[in-house]
Amino acid sequence: MAIKREYRESRDFNPVLSTVKKHTFALQRYIINLLLLAIAVALFYVSQAQTNHYGLVLGVAAALFFAASLSARIAFEWERVPLLRFGCFRKTKGPGLFFVIPFVDVPCGYIDCRISVTDFSAEKVLTKDAVPIFFDAIIFWMIWDAAKAKLEVENFSAAVPLSAKTALRDIIGKTTLAELLTNRDEIGQELQKILDAKTNPWGITSLSVEIKDIVVPQELEDAISREAQAERERSARVILGSAEIELAEKYSKAAEKYKGNEEAMTLRSLNLLLDSVKNKGSMILVPSEVPHLMNKAVAAAMAKNGNRIEEDSLEV
C-alpha cells in the first residue's frame, strides 16, 4: 500500500521556544559541577560516620571536591569567557574545561562568538525627496573579541541593532526614493562600513547587511505605477518612431531601385497581390488587364535574362 506523503511547510520561527531550548542546552555545562558537588556531599556524610583518621581524610576529600565544584567551568566550542580577578581583566578562557579561583575570579558570562542574525527596521523615515517610507533589513554580525564586547559596551546585543537603525535612518535621509529602490546593494555596503566604524572598537564586526523590504504608502505606489507605465509608453513610442525612420529609409532606397524599371515594379505589385490572397477565405477584386500585365512583365524579365546569358557566352 503506497503511503501518500504531502508537503507541509515548516512552522514559523518561535523566538520564545528557541530561547527556552537554548537555555536548556546551556544547563548541560553544569553537569560536572553537580557531579562534583554530589561526591563532596556523599564524602562529607561518610566522614561524619567515621571517628578515626579515615574520617578526617574523607572530610578533606569532601572539601576538595566541593572547591572543585565551585572552580570547574565548561565553555562550549563557540563560547569565550572573559575573566576578572579582583575586578581587573585577567584573560579570556574557553573553549573546554577550565578552572577559576573561587571568590577571587569572576567570569563575565559566556559570550557566543558565532555569527548572529538581527532583524531591525527603521520606523517612518523621510527620504531626501521627502517621501515617507518604512525600511526593513537584516544584519549578520559576530564577536571577534569577547573581552572587548563585554567590557567596552554594557549590552552589545542591543547596541548593535540600535546602531544599525541609527545608521539606516541617516542613510535614508541622504538618499532619494529612486536610489533606494535601485541601489540596495550599495546602500547595504555603505551601512556595513558605518557599522564597522562603530562596532570594531567593541570587538564586533558586521559581515553583511541585506535589505529585506522597502514599504512606501499606497497612494505613492499608485503614483509610481503610473509613472512607470508612462515611461514604458514613452520608450515604446521612441522605439516605434525609430523603426518608422529606418523603414522610410529602406523604402526610399527601394524606390530608387524601382525607378525607371516598369517590369520590376509590375512583378513587385503582383508579388504583393499574391501575398495578400494567400490567407484562406480572402478575396480581392483586380482589373481584367492584370493577367496581360503579368504576361508582359514575365516576358520582359525573361528577355532580359536571355540577353544577359548571351552576353556572358560571348565574353567566354
PDB file of N, CA and C in Angstrom, residues 151-195:
ATOM      1  N   LEU A 151      33.372  44.232  27.975  1.00  0.00           N
ATOM      2  CA  LEU A 151      33.891  45.287  28.837  1.00  0.00           C
ATOM      3  C   LEU A 151      33.718  46.681  28.247  1.00  0.00           C
ATOM      4  N   GLU A 152      33.664  46.804  26.905  1.00  0.00           N
ATOM      5  CA  GLU A 152      33.594  48.119  26.288  1.00  0.00           C
ATOM      6  C   GLU A 152      32.178  48.650  26.177  1.00  0.00           C
ATOM      7  N   VAL A 153      31.195  47.763  26.073  1.00  0.00           N
ATOM      8  CA  VAL A 153      29.805  48.182  25.923  1.00  0.00           C
ATOM      9  C   VAL A 153      28.958  47.370  26.897  1.00  0.00           C
ATOM     10  N   GLU A 154      27.945  48.006  27.477  1.00  0.00           N
ATOM     11  CA  GLU A 154      27.161  47.347  28.517  1.00  0.00           C
ATOM     12  C   GLU A 154      26.328  46.201  27.963  1.00  0.00           C
ATOM     13  N   ASN A 155      25.602  46.447  26.876  1.00  0.00           N
ATOM     14  CA  ASN A 155      24.715  45.425  26.306  1.00  0.00           C
ATOM     15  C   ASN A 155      24.928  45.421  24.796  1.00  0.00           C
ATOM     16  N   PHE A 156      25.888  44.613  24.346  1.00  0.00           N
ATOM     17  CA  PHE A 156      26.239  44.627  22.922  1.00  0.00           C
ATOM     18  C   PHE A 156      25.115  44.063  22.055  1.00  0.00           C
ATOM     19  N   SER A 157      24.323  43.129  22.578  1.00  0.00           N
ATOM     20  CA  SER A 157      23.244  42.545  21.786  1.00  0.00           C
ATOM     21  C   SER A 157      22.164  43.566  21.447  1.00  0.00           C
ATOM     22  N   ALA A 158      22.027  44.600  22.275  1.00  0.00           N
ATOM     23  CA  ALA A 158      21.079  45.679  21.978  1.00  0.00           C
ATOM     24  C   ALA A 158      21.757  46.849  21.285  1.00  0.00           C
ATOM     25  N   ALA A 159      23.056  47.032  21.536  1.00  0.00           N
ATOM     26  CA  ALA A 159      23.762  48.172  20.941  1.00  0.00           C
ATOM     27  C   ALA A 159      23.936  48.007  19.440  1.00  0.00           C
ATOM     28  N   VAL A 160      24.157  46.781  18.970  1.00  0.00           N
ATOM     29  CA  VAL A 160      24.382  46.570  17.535  1.00  0.00           C
ATOM     30  C   VAL A 160      23.138  46.916  16.716  1.00  0.00           C
ATOM     31  N   PRO A 161      21.944  46.369  17.016  1.00  0.00           N
ATOM     32  CA  PRO A 161      20.777  46.757  16.206  1.00  0.00           C
ATOM     33  C   PRO A 161      20.396  48.224  16.348  1.00  0.00           C
ATOM     34  N   LEU A 162      20.601  48.810  17.534  1.00  0.00           N
ATOM     35  CA  LEU A 162      20.295  50.231  17.687  1.00  0.00           C
ATOM     36  C   LEU A 162      21.235  51.088  16.850  1.00  0.00           C
ATOM     37  N   SER A 163      22.512  50.728  16.809  1.00  0.00           N
ATOM     38  CA  SER A 163      23.456  51.451  15.955  1.00  0.00           C
ATOM     39  C   SER A 163      23.103  51.281  14.486  1.00  0.00           C
ATOM     40  N   ALA A 164      22.684  50.062  14.116  1.00  0.00           N
ATOM     41  CA  ALA A 164      22.288  49.821  12.726  1.00  0.00           C
ATOM     42  C   ALA A 164      21.065  50.650  12.353  1.00  0.00           C
ATOM     43  N   LYS A 165      20.105  50.733  13.264  1.00  0.00           N
ATOM     44  CA  LYS A 165      18.901  51.511  12.981  1.00  0.00           C
ATOM     45  C   LYS A 165      19.232  52.994  12.834  1.00  0.00           C
ATOM     46  N   THR A 166      20.112  53.509  13.682  1.00  0.00           N
ATOM     47  CA  THR A 166      20.501  54.922  13.582  1.00  0.00           C
ATOM     48  C   THR A 166      21.208  55.204  12.268  1.00  0.00           C
ATOM     49  N   ALA A 167      22.135  54.315  11.897  1.00  0.00           N
ATOM     50  CA  ALA A 167      22.848  54.492  10.631  1.00  0.00           C
ATOM     51  C   ALA A 167      21.898  54.374   9.449  1.00  0.00           C
ATOM     52  N   LEU A 168      20.926  53.486   9.552  1.00  0.00           N
ATOM     53  CA  LEU A 168      19.959  53.306   8.470  1.00  0.00           C
ATOM     54  C   LEU A 168      19.116  54.556   8.268  1.00  0.00           C
ATOM     55  N   ARG A 169      18.658  55.139   9.349  1.00  0.00           N
ATOM     56  CA  ARG A 169      17.864  56.372   9.246  1.00  0.00           C
ATOM     57  C   ARG A 169      18.693  57.488   8.625  1.00  0.00           C
ATOM     58  N   ASP A 170      19.984  57.557   8.967  1.00  0.00           N
ATOM     59  CA  ASP A 170      20.854  58.590   8.414  1.00  0.00           C
ATOM     60  C   ASP A 170      21.042  58.399   6.910  1.00  0.00           C
ATOM     61  N   ILE A 171      21.217  57.141   6.477  1.00  0.00           N
ATOM     62  CA  ILE A 171      21.404  56.866   5.045  1.00  0.00           C
ATOM     63  C   ILE A 171      20.130  57.175   4.267  1.00  0.00           C
ATOM     64  N   ILE A 172      18.977  56.802   4.818  1.00  0.00           N
ATOM     65  CA  ILE A 172      17.711  57.055   4.127  1.00  0.00           C
ATOM     66  C   ILE A 172      17.488  58.553   3.948  1.00  0.00           C
ATOM     67  N   GLY A 173      17.843  59.343   4.954  1.00  0.00           N
ATOM     68  CA  GLY A 173      17.654  60.789   4.857  1.00  0.00           C
ATOM     69  C   GLY A 173      18.533  61.447   3.812  1.00  0.00           C
ATOM     70  N   LYS A 174      19.607  60.755   3.386  1.00  0.00           N
ATOM     71  CA  LYS A 174      20.506  61.313   2.385  1.00  0.00           C
ATOM     72  C   LYS A 174      20.293  60.722   0.991  1.00  0.00           C
ATOM     73  N   THR A 175      19.290  59.877   0.834  1.00  0.00           N
ATOM     74  CA  THR A 175      19.095  59.150  -0.418  1.00  0.00           C
ATOM     75  C   THR A 175      17.672  59.357  -0.912  1.00  0.00           C
ATOM     76  N   THR A 176      17.518  59.476  -2.215  1.00  0.00           N
ATOM     77  CA  THR A 176      16.188  59.609  -2.810  1.00  0.00           C
ATOM     78  C   THR A 176      15.514  58.243  -2.893  1.00  0.00           C
ATOM     79  N   LEU A 177      14.205  58.266  -3.121  1.00  0.00           N
ATOM     80  CA  LEU A 177      13.447  57.019  -3.197  1.00  0.00           C
ATOM     81  C   LEU A 177      13.892  56.168  -4.384  1.00  0.00           C
ATOM     82  N   ALA A 178      14.170  56.791  -5.511  1.00  0.00           N
ATOM     83  CA  ALA A 178      14.607  56.039  -6.691  1.00  0.00           C
ATOM     84  C   ALA A 178      15.926  55.321  -6.431  1.00  0.00           C
ATOM     85  N   GLU A 179      16.840  55.973  -5.737  1.00  0.00           N
ATOM     86  CA  GLU A 179      18.122  55.337  -5.410  1.00  0.00           C
ATOM     87  C   GLU A 179      17.928  54.201  -4.418  1.00  0.00           C
ATOM     88  N   LEU A 180      17.006  54.360  -3.481  1.00  0.00           N
ATOM     89  CA  LEU A 180      16.749  53.283  -2.526  1.00  0.00           C
ATOM     90  C   LEU A 180      16.187  52.042  -3.220  1.00  0.00           C
ATOM     91  N   LEU A 181      15.345  52.260  -4.217  1.00  0.00           N
ATOM     92  CA  LEU A 181      14.708  51.129  -4.895  1.00  0.00           C
ATOM     93  C   LEU A 181      15.654  50.417  -5.847  1.00  0.00           C
ATOM     94  N   THR A 182      16.650  51.113  -6.359  1.00  0.00           N
ATOM     95  CA  THR A 182      17.523  50.526  -7.382  1.00  0.00           C
ATOM     96  C   THR A 182      18.910  50.162  -6.865  1.00  0.00           C
ATOM     97  N   ASN A 183      19.361  50.777  -5.781  1.00  0.00           N
ATOM     98  CA  ASN A 183      20.734  50.563  -5.307  1.00  0.00           C
ATOM     99  C   ASN A 183      20.754  49.962  -3.907  1.00  0.00           C
ATOM    100  N   ARG A 184      20.075  48.833  -3.730  1.00  0.00           N
ATOM    101  CA  ARG A 184      20.027  48.208  -2.408  1.00  0.00           C
ATOM    102  C   ARG A 184      21.393  47.683  -1.981  1.00  0.00           C
ATOM    103  N   ASP A 185      22.129  47.092  -2.926  1.00  0.00           N
ATOM    104  CA  ASP A 185      23.434  46.529  -2.577  1.00  0.00           C
ATOM    105  C   ASP A 185      24.400  47.615  -2.129  1.00  0.00           C
ATOM    106  N   GLU A 186      24.423  48.734  -2.856  1.00  0.00           N
ATOM    107  CA  GLU A 186      25.324  49.825  -2.479  1.00  0.00           C
ATOM    108  C   GLU A 186      24.952  50.399  -1.119  1.00  0.00           C
ATOM    109  N   ILE A 187      23.658  50.511  -0.845  1.00  0.00           N
ATOM    110  CA  ILE A 187      23.219  51.023   0.456  1.00  0.00           C
ATOM    111  C   ILE A 187      23.624  50.063   1.568  1.00  0.00           C
ATOM    112  N   GLY A 188      23.476  48.747   1.336  1.00  0.00           N
ATOM    113  CA  GLY A 188      23.902  47.770   2.333  1.00  0.00           C
ATOM    114  C   GLY A 188      25.385  47.830   2.604  1.00  0.00           C
ATOM    115  N   GLN A 189      26.205  48.028   1.564  1.00  0.00           N
ATOM    116  CA  GLN A 189      27.649  48.131   1.765  1.00  0.00           C
ATOM    117  C   GLN A 189      28.006  49.399   2.537  1.00  0.00           C
ATOM    118  N   GLU A 190      27.331  50.499   2.217  1.00  0.00           N
ATOM    119  CA  GLU A 190      27.593  51.738   2.946  1.00  0.00           C
ATOM    120  C   GLU A 190      27.189  51.609   4.412  1.00  0.00           C
ATOM    121  N   LEU A 191      26.054  50.954   4.667  1.00  0.00           N
ATOM    122  CA  LEU A 191      25.610  50.738   6.045  1.00  0.00           C
ATOM    123  C   LEU A 191      26.588  49.842   6.795  1.00  0.00           C
ATOM    124  N   GLN A 192      27.146  48.845   6.121  1.00  0.00           N
ATOM    125  CA  GLN A 192      28.116  47.959   6.754  1.00  0.00           C
ATOM    126  C   GLN A 192      29.371  48.724   7.153  1.00  0.00           C
ATOM    127  N   LYS A 193      29.839  49.633   6.301  1.00  0.00           N
ATOM    128  CA  LYS A 193      31.032  50.424   6.636  1.00  0.00           C
ATOM    129  C   LYS A 193      30.777  51.298   7.862  1.00  0.00           C
ATOM    130  N   ILE A 194      29.595  51.918   7.919  1.00  0.00           N
ATOM    131  CA  ILE A 194      29.286  52.770   9.075  1.00  0.00           C
ATOM    132  C   ILE A 194      29.232  51.943  10.353  1.00  0.00           C
ATOM    133  N   LEU A 195      28.630  50.758  10.284  1.00  0.00           N
ATOM    134  CA  LEU A 195      28.542  49.900  11.468  1.00  0.00           C
ATOM    135  C   LEU A 195      29.909  49.407  11.904  1.00  0.00           C
TER     136      LEU A 195
END
